[in-house]
CSV table of C-alpha atoms in Angstrom, one decimal:
chain,number,residue,atom,x,y,z
A,1,MET,CA,0.0,0.0,0.0
A,2,ALA,CA,2.1,3.0,1.1
A,3,HIS,CA,0.8,5.5,-1.3
A,4,ALA,CA,0.1,9.0,-2.3
A,5,ALA,CA,-1.9,10.8,-4.9
A,6,LEU,CA,-3.2,8.5,-7.7
A,7,LEU,CA,-2.3,5.4,-5.7
A,8,HIS,CA,-4.4,6.5,-3.0
A,9,TRP,CA,-1.7,8.6,-4.0
A,10,SER,CA,-0.5,5.4,-1.4
A,11,PRO,CA,-4.1,12.1,8.1
A,12,LEU,CA,-3.4,15.4,13.7
A,13,LEU,CA,-3.5,17.8,15.9
A,14,SER,CA,-2.8,21.6,15.8
A,15,LEU,CA,-0.5,21.4,18.7
A,16,PRO,CA,2.3,23.4,20.4
A,17,SER,CA,5.9,22.9,19.3
A,18,SER,CA,7.6,19.6,20.2
A,19,THR,CA,11.1,19.4,21.5
A,20,SER,CA,11.8,16.2,19.5
A,21,ARG,CA,14.9,16.0,17.4
A,22,ARG,CA,14.4,17.1,13.8
A,23,PRO,CA,16.3,17.9,10.7
A,24,ALA,CA,17.1,21.5,9.8
A,25,ARG,CA,14.4,23.7,8.4
A,26,SER,CA,11.6,21.4,9.6
A,27,ARG,CA,8.4,23.2,10.5
A,28,ARG,CA,6.0,21.0,12.3
A,29,ARG,CA,3.8,20.8,15.4
A,30,GLY,CA,3.9,17.9,17.9
A,31,VAL,CA,3.3,17.0,21.5
A,32,VAL,CA,3.7,14.1,23.9
A,33,SER,CA,0.3,12.9,24.8
A,34,LEU,CA,0.3,12.3,28.6
A,35,ARG,CA,-3.4,11.6,29.2
A,36,PRO,CA,-6.4,10.1,27.3
A,37,MET,CA,-7.9,12.4,24.7
A,38,ALA,CA,-11.5,12.7,23.8
A,39,SER,CA,-12.6,10.2,21.1
A,40,SER,CA,-13.7,11.6,17.8
A,41,THR,CA,-16.6,9.3,17.4
A,42,ALA,CA,-19.1,7.5,19.5
A,43,GLN,CA,-18.3,4.4,17.5
A,44,GLN,CA,-14.9,4.1,19.2
A,45,GLN,CA,-16.8,2.8,22.2
A,46,GLN,CA,-18.4,0.1,20.0
A,47,ALA,CA,-17.2,-2.7,17.9
A,48,PRO,CA,-15.8,-1.5,14.6
A,49,ALA,CA,-18.0,-1.6,11.5
A,50,PRO,CA,-17.3,-4.7,9.4
A,51,ALA,CA,-15.1,-4.2,6.4
A,52,PRO,CA,-17.1,-3.4,3.2
A,53,PRO,CA,-17.5,-6.5,1.0
A,54,GLY,CA,-14.6,-6.9,-1.4
A,55,LEU,CA,-12.4,-4.2,0.4
A,56,LYS,CA,-9.2,-6.2,0.3
A,57,GLU,CA,-9.8,-7.3,-3.2
A,58,GLY,CA,-10.5,-3.8,-4.3
A,59,ILE,CA,-7.3,-2.4,-2.6
A,60,ALA,CA,-5.2,-5.2,-4.2
A,61,GLY,CA,-6.7,-4.5,-7.6
A,62,PHE,CA,-6.3,-0.8,-7.3
A,63,TYR,CA,-2.6,-1.1,-6.6
A,64,ASP,CA,-2.1,-3.9,-9.1
A,65,GLU,CA,-3.4,-1.5,-11.7
A,66,SER,CA,-1.9,1.8,-10.7
A,67,SER,CA,1.5,1.1,-9.2
A,68,GLY,CA,3.3,0.8,-12.6
A,69,MET,CA,2.0,4.2,-13.6
A,70,TRP,CA,3.1,5.8,-10.4
A,71,GLU,CA,6.6,4.3,-10.6
A,72,ASN,CA,6.9,5.5,-14.2
A,73,ILE,CA,6.1,9.1,-13.4
A,74,TRP,CA,7.2,9.6,-9.7
A,75,GLY,CA,9.5,6.7,-8.9
A,76,ASP,CA,9.6,4.0,-6.2
A,77,HIS,CA,8.4,6.1,-3.2
A,78,MET,CA,4.6,5.9,-3.3
A,79,HIS,CA,3.9,8.5,-0.6
A,80,HIS,CA,3.7,12.3,-0.1
A,81,GLY,CA,6.8,14.5,0.0
A,82,PHE,CA,7.6,16.7,3.0
A,83,TYR,CA,8.0,20.5,2.3
A,84,ASP,CA,8.6,23.6,4.4
A,85,SER,CA,5.3,25.4,4.9
A,86,GLY,CA,4.6,27.6,1.8
A,87,GLU,CA,7.3,25.9,-0.3
A,88,ALA,CA,6.3,25.2,-3.9
A,89,ALA,CA,6.7,21.6,-5.1
A,90,SER,CA,8.1,20.6,-8.5
A,91,MET,CA,8.8,17.5,-10.4
A,92,ALA,CA,12.5,18.3,-10.1
A,93,ASP,CA,12.6,17.9,-6.3
A,94,HIS,CA,9.8,15.4,-5.6
A,95,ARG,CA,12.2,12.6,-4.7
A,96,ARG,CA,14.1,14.8,-2.3
A,97,ALA,CA,10.8,15.7,-0.6
A,98,GLN,CA,9.8,12.0,-0.4
A,99,ILE,CA,13.1,11.1,1.1
A,100,ARG,CA,12.7,14.0,3.5
A,101,MET,CA,9.3,12.6,4.6
A,102,ILE,CA,11.1,9.4,5.7
A,103,GLU,CA,13.8,11.2,7.5
A,104,GLU,CA,11.3,13.6,9.2
A,105,ALA,CA,9.3,10.6,10.5
A,106,LEU,CA,12.4,8.9,11.8
A,107,ALA,CA,13.6,12.1,13.5
A,108,PHE,CA,10.1,12.7,15.0
A,109,ALA,CA,10.2,9.2,16.5
A,110,ALA,CA,13.8,9.7,17.7
A,111,VAL,CA,14.9,6.5,16.0
A,112,PRO,CA,18.6,6.2,16.9
A,113,ASP,CA,21.5,6.1,14.4
A,114,ASP,CA,23.9,4.8,17.0
A,115,PRO,CA,25.4,1.5,15.7
A,116,GLU,CA,24.5,-0.3,19.0
A,117,LYS,CA,20.9,1.1,19.2
A,118,LYS,CA,19.8,1.5,15.6
A,119,PRO,CA,17.0,-0.9,14.4
A,120,LYS,CA,18.3,-4.2,13.1
A,121,THR,CA,14.9,-5.7,12.1
A,122,ILE,CA,12.2,-3.6,10.4
A,123,VAL,CA,8.7,-4.3,9.0
A,124,ASP,CA,7.2,-2.0,6.4
A,125,VAL,CA,3.4,-2.4,6.7
A,126,GLY,CA,1.7,-1.5,3.5
A,127,CYS,CA,5.1,-1.4,1.6
A,128,GLY,CA,4.0,-0.5,-1.9
A,129,ILE,CA,6.9,-1.5,-4.2
A,130,GLY,CA,9.3,-1.2,-1.3
A,131,GLY,CA,10.7,2.3,-1.6
A,132,SER,CA,10.8,2.7,2.2
A,133,SER,CA,11.9,-0.9,2.8
A,134,ARG,CA,15.0,-0.4,0.6
A,135,TYR,CA,15.8,3.0,2.0
A,136,LEU,CA,15.6,1.8,5.6
A,137,ALA,CA,17.5,-1.3,4.9
A,138,ASN,CA,20.3,0.8,3.3
A,139,LYS,CA,20.2,3.4,6.0
A,140,TYR,CA,20.5,1.1,9.0
A,141,GLY,CA,22.0,-2.1,7.4
A,142,ALA,CA,18.8,-3.8,8.7
A,143,GLN,CA,16.8,-6.8,7.7
A,144,CYS,CA,13.4,-5.5,6.3
A,145,LYS,CA,10.2,-7.3,5.6
A,146,GLY,CA,7.4,-5.7,3.7
A,147,ILE,CA,3.8,-6.6,3.3
A,148,THR,CA,1.2,-5.5,0.8
A,149,LEU,CA,-2.1,-6.8,-0.5
A,150,SER,CA,-0.9,-6.4,-4.1
A,151,PRO,CA,0.9,-9.3,-5.7
A,152,VAL,CA,2.1,-6.9,-8.5
A,153,GLN,CA,3.7,-4.6,-5.9
A,154,ALA,CA,5.4,-7.5,-4.0
A,155,GLU,CA,6.8,-8.9,-7.3
A,156,ARG,CA,8.0,-5.5,-8.5
A,157,GLY,CA,9.5,-4.6,-5.1
A,158,ASN,CA,11.5,-7.8,-4.9
A,159,ALA,CA,12.8,-7.3,-8.4
A,160,LEU,CA,14.0,-3.8,-7.5
A,161,ALA,CA,15.6,-5.2,-4.3
A,162,ALA,CA,17.5,-7.7,-6.4
A,163,ALA,CA,18.5,-5.1,-9.0
A,164,GLN,CA,19.9,-3.0,-6.1
A,165,GLY,CA,21.8,-5.9,-4.5
A,166,LEU,CA,19.4,-5.9,-1.5
A,167,SER,CA,17.8,-9.4,-1.8
A,168,ASP,CA,19.6,-10.5,1.3
A,169,LYS,CA,18.1,-7.6,3.3
A,170,VAL,CA,14.7,-6.8,1.8
A,171,SER,CA,11.9,-9.2,1.2
A,172,LEU,CA,8.3,-8.3,0.2
A,173,GLN,CA,5.3,-10.6,0.4
A,174,VAL,CA,1.5,-10.5,0.1
A,175,ALA,CA,-0.1,-10.4,3.5
A,176,ASP,CA,-2.9,-8.7,5.5
A,177,ALA,CA,-1.8,-6.0,7.9
A,178,LEU,CA,-4.5,-7.1,10.3
A,179,GLU,CA,-3.2,-10.7,10.4
A,180,GLN,CA,0.5,-10.3,9.9
A,181,PRO,CA,2.5,-13.6,9.3
A,182,PHE,CA,5.2,-12.7,11.8
A,183,ALA,CA,6.1,-13.8,15.3
A,184,ASP,CA,5.4,-11.7,18.4
A,185,GLY,CA,8.1,-9.2,19.1
A,186,GLN,CA,10.0,-9.7,15.9
A,187,PHE,CA,10.9,-6.1,14.8
A,188,ASP,CA,12.8,-3.2,16.3
A,189,LEU,CA,11.1,-0.7,14.0
A,190,VAL,CA,7.5,-1.1,12.8
A,191,TRP,CA,6.8,1.3,9.9
A,192,SER,CA,3.5,2.2,8.3
A,193,MET,CA,3.7,5.0,5.7
A,194,GLU,CA,0.2,5.9,4.4
A,195,SER,CA,-1.4,2.6,4.8
A,196,GLY,CA,-3.5,3.0,8.0
A,197,GLU,CA,-6.3,4.7,6.1
A,198,HIS,CA,-7.0,1.4,4.3
A,199,MET,CA,-7.6,-0.5,7.6
A,200,PRO,CA,-11.2,-1.2,8.4
A,201,ASP,CA,-10.4,-1.9,12.1
A,202,LYS,CA,-8.0,0.7,13.4
A,203,ARG,CA,-7.8,-1.0,16.8
A,204,LYS,CA,-6.8,-4.3,15.4
A,205,PHE,CA,-4.4,-2.6,13.1
A,206,VAL,CA,-2.5,-0.9,15.9
A,207,THR,CA,-2.8,-4.0,18.0
A,208,GLU,CA,-1.0,-6.0,15.3
A,209,LEU,CA,1.7,-3.3,14.9
A,210,ALA,CA,2.3,-3.6,18.7
A,211,ARG,CA,2.2,-7.4,18.7
A,212,VAL,CA,5.1,-7.7,16.1
A,213,THR,CA,7.1,-4.9,17.8
A,214,ALA,CA,10.0,-6.0,19.9
A,215,PRO,CA,10.1,-4.9,23.6
A,216,GLY,CA,11.5,-1.3,23.5
A,217,GLY,CA,10.9,-1.1,19.7
A,218,THR,CA,9.4,1.9,17.9
A,219,ILE,CA,6.1,2.2,16.0
A,220,ILE,CA,5.7,4.9,13.3
A,221,ILE,CA,2.3,5.5,11.7
A,222,VAL,CA,2.0,8.2,9.0
A,223,THR,CA,-1.6,8.3,7.8
A,224,TRP,CA,-4.6,10.3,6.6
A,225,CYS,CA,-7.2,11.2,9.3
A,226,HIS,CA,-10.2,13.3,9.6
A,227,ARG,CA,-10.1,16.3,12.0
A,228,ASN,CA,-10.6,15.9,15.7
A,229,LEU,CA,-14.1,16.7,16.8
A,230,GLU,CA,-15.0,19.6,19.0
A,231,PRO,CA,-16.1,18.8,22.6
A,232,SER,CA,-19.7,19.7,21.6
A,233,GLU,CA,-19.7,17.4,18.5
A,234,THR,CA,-20.7,13.7,18.3
A,235,SER,CA,-19.8,13.3,14.6
A,236,LEU,CA,-18.6,15.1,11.6
A,237,LYS,CA,-21.0,17.4,9.7
A,238,PRO,CA,-23.1,15.9,7.0
A,239,ASP,CA,-21.2,17.7,4.2
A,240,GLU,CA,-17.9,16.5,5.6
A,241,LEU,CA,-19.2,12.9,5.8
A,242,ASN,CA,-20.4,13.1,2.2
A,243,LEU,CA,-17.0,14.4,1.0
A,244,LEU,CA,-15.1,11.6,2.7
A,245,LYS,CA,-17.5,9.0,1.3
A,246,ARG,CA,-16.8,10.1,-2.2
A,247,ILE,CA,-13.1,9.8,-1.5
A,248,CYS,CA,-13.5,6.4,0.1
A,249,ASP,CA,-15.5,5.1,-2.8
A,250,ALA,CA,-12.7,6.0,-5.2
A,251,PHE,CA,-9.7,4.9,-3.1
A,252,TYR,CA,-11.1,1.8,-1.5
A,253,LEU,CA,-11.1,3.2,2.0
A,254,PRO,CA,-13.2,2.2,5.0
A,255,ASP,CA,-14.3,4.7,7.6
A,256,TRP,CA,-11.8,7.3,8.7
A,257,CYS,CA,-10.7,8.1,12.2
A,258,SER,CA,-9.1,11.1,13.9
A,259,PRO,CA,-5.6,11.4,15.3
A,260,SER,CA,-7.0,11.4,18.9
A,261,ASP,CA,-8.5,8.0,18.1
A,262,TYR,CA,-5.1,6.6,17.3
A,263,VAL,CA,-3.7,8.1,20.5
A,264,ASN,CA,-6.5,6.6,22.6
A,265,ILE,CA,-5.9,3.2,21.0
A,266,ALA,CA,-2.1,3.4,21.7
A,267,GLN,CA,-2.8,4.4,25.3
A,268,SER,CA,-5.2,1.5,25.8
A,269,LEU,CA,-2.5,-0.9,24.6
A,270,SER,CA,-0.1,0.6,27.2
A,271,LEU,CA,2.3,1.9,24.5
A,272,GLU,CA,4.7,4.6,25.7
A,273,ASP,CA,6.1,7.9,24.5
A,274,ILE,CA,3.0,8.5,22.3
A,275,LYS,CA,3.4,11.6,20.1
A,276,THR,CA,1.4,13.0,17.3
A,277,ALA,CA,1.7,15.9,14.9
A,278,ASP,CA,-0.2,17.6,12.1
A,279,TRP,CA,1.9,17.7,8.9
A,280,SER,CA,-1.0,18.8,6.6
A,281,GLU,CA,0.8,22.1,5.7
A,282,ASN,CA,4.0,20.2,5.0
A,283,VAL,CA,2.4,18.0,2.4
A,284,ALA,CA,0.1,20.6,0.8
A,285,PRO,CA,2.5,21.4,-2.0
A,286,PHE,CA,2.6,17.8,-3.1
A,287,TRP,CA,-0.9,17.8,-4.5
A,288,PRO,CA,-0.5,20.5,-7.1
A,289,ALA,CA,2.7,18.9,-8.3
A,290,VAL,CA,0.9,15.5,-8.7
A,291,ILE,CA,-2.0,17.1,-10.6
A,292,LYS,CA,0.5,18.9,-12.8
A,293,SER,CA,2.4,15.7,-13.6
A,294,ALA,CA,-0.9,13.9,-14.4
A,295,LEU,CA,-1.7,16.6,-17.0
A,296,THR,CA,1.5,16.0,-18.9
A,297,TRP,CA,1.5,13.9,-22.1
A,298,LYS,CA,3.3,11.2,-20.2
A,299,GLY,CA,0.9,11.4,-17.3
A,300,LEU,CA,-2.2,11.4,-19.4
A,301,THR,CA,-1.2,8.5,-21.6
A,302,SER,CA,-0.1,6.5,-18.6
A,303,LEU,CA,-3.4,7.2,-16.8
A,304,LEU,CA,-5.6,6.3,-19.8
A,305,THR,CA,-3.8,2.9,-20.2
A,306,THR,CA,-4.0,1.8,-16.5
A,307,GLY,CA,-7.8,1.2,-16.1
A,308,TRP,CA,-10.9,2.6,-14.6
A,309,LYS,CA,-9.9,2.2,-10.9
A,310,THR,CA,-6.9,4.5,-11.5
A,311,VAL,CA,-8.9,7.0,-13.6
A,312,ARG,CA,-11.6,7.1,-10.9
A,313,GLY,CA,-8.9,7.8,-8.2
A,314,ALA,CA,-7.5,10.7,-10.3
A,315,MET,CA,-11.0,12.2,-10.7
A,316,VAL,CA,-11.4,12.7,-6.9
A,317,MET,CA,-8.0,14.4,-6.4
A,318,PRO,CA,-9.7,17.9,-6.2
A,319,LEU,CA,-11.8,16.5,-3.4
A,320,MET,CA,-8.6,15.7,-1.4
A,321,ILE,CA,-7.4,19.2,-1.9
A,322,GLN,CA,-10.8,20.5,-0.9
A,323,GLY,CA,-10.7,18.4,2.3
A,324,TYR,CA,-7.3,19.7,3.2
A,325,ARG,CA,-8.3,23.3,2.6
A,326,LYS,CA,-11.4,22.9,4.8
A,327,GLY,CA,-9.3,21.4,7.6
A,328,LEU,CA,-11.3,18.2,7.3
A,329,ILE,CA,-8.5,16.0,6.2
A,330,LYS,CA,-5.4,15.9,8.3
A,331,PHE,CA,-2.0,14.3,7.4
A,332,ALA,CA,-0.8,12.8,10.7
A,333,ILE,CA,2.1,11.2,12.2
A,334,ILE,CA,1.7,9.1,15.3
A,335,THR,CA,4.7,7.5,17.0
A,336,CYS,CA,5.0,5.4,20.1
A,337,ARG,CA,7.2,2.8,21.8
A,338,LYS,CA,6.5,-0.7,23.1
A,339,PRO,CA,7.5,-1.1,26.8
A,340,GLY,CA,10.9,-2.8,27.3
A,341,ALA,CA,11.2,-6.2,28.7
A,342,ALA,CA,10.9,-6.4,32.5
């Protein structure tokens, strides 16, 4: 999965400044969450809604169909880029911004670079064609497993790993993020870059991330969310729900949740050092650049040869921009740590 723009082109809190380590020129807001936060929906107190029929098949088909087009135009990192607020995005620097997104997430979570403390085992949950998997394996010299619902993505990602001499470190496979084929406590770093929005059961999703995390290991979730509700609200407004539904129908998404929902789930699982931040302003320049690339001859011809699922995704891009501008859609990072062994 891991996506952005056309691929589910695979969301935070307006919070005071965090003191977390960060690369130069980063502008972001974050906070350590020390107590439970108000849930954004009454549904968080109930069992989650069942996954829509055919959701997994729809997600797999969507990425089977669209991943080649994305790689052809934007490369192997299928997620947003990170920009300084107000910075204009261009095709020339998109890869730099996508790499910066990875580095910003690692910095926000304070993942150590020290040879003795750096992660040695990593899982990339919703790995796309393995852009993050290969980057992280190279950066840390780590063993990295990736999972995706798309057989096309897994095959392509493994081929790229082989071409880059990383077959001994990177391995992608088809698997469900809600039922991961890994042992308990297997990974020092659990990475989910823009895949959480596809999960029909957010609690089970975070529970699985925590299960496969080694004691003392780090969990990083970068995802699309809807805004937090005001204390007087019990749900989003009807027009907001309608906008999200139109996006969900095109991108094979189940119900959305808020950043505070993720925080509450993490707290209920006794995870530690929970932090979240709103990076919506930092990804805003990415969307105009994606639309501009889609309107080139290369973009248009690629789009028209991929299939209806991808075309339908492209058609709702203006709704994503509208959702960001309204403050309805938030691009969020949530990080936490599994308690160390006693």
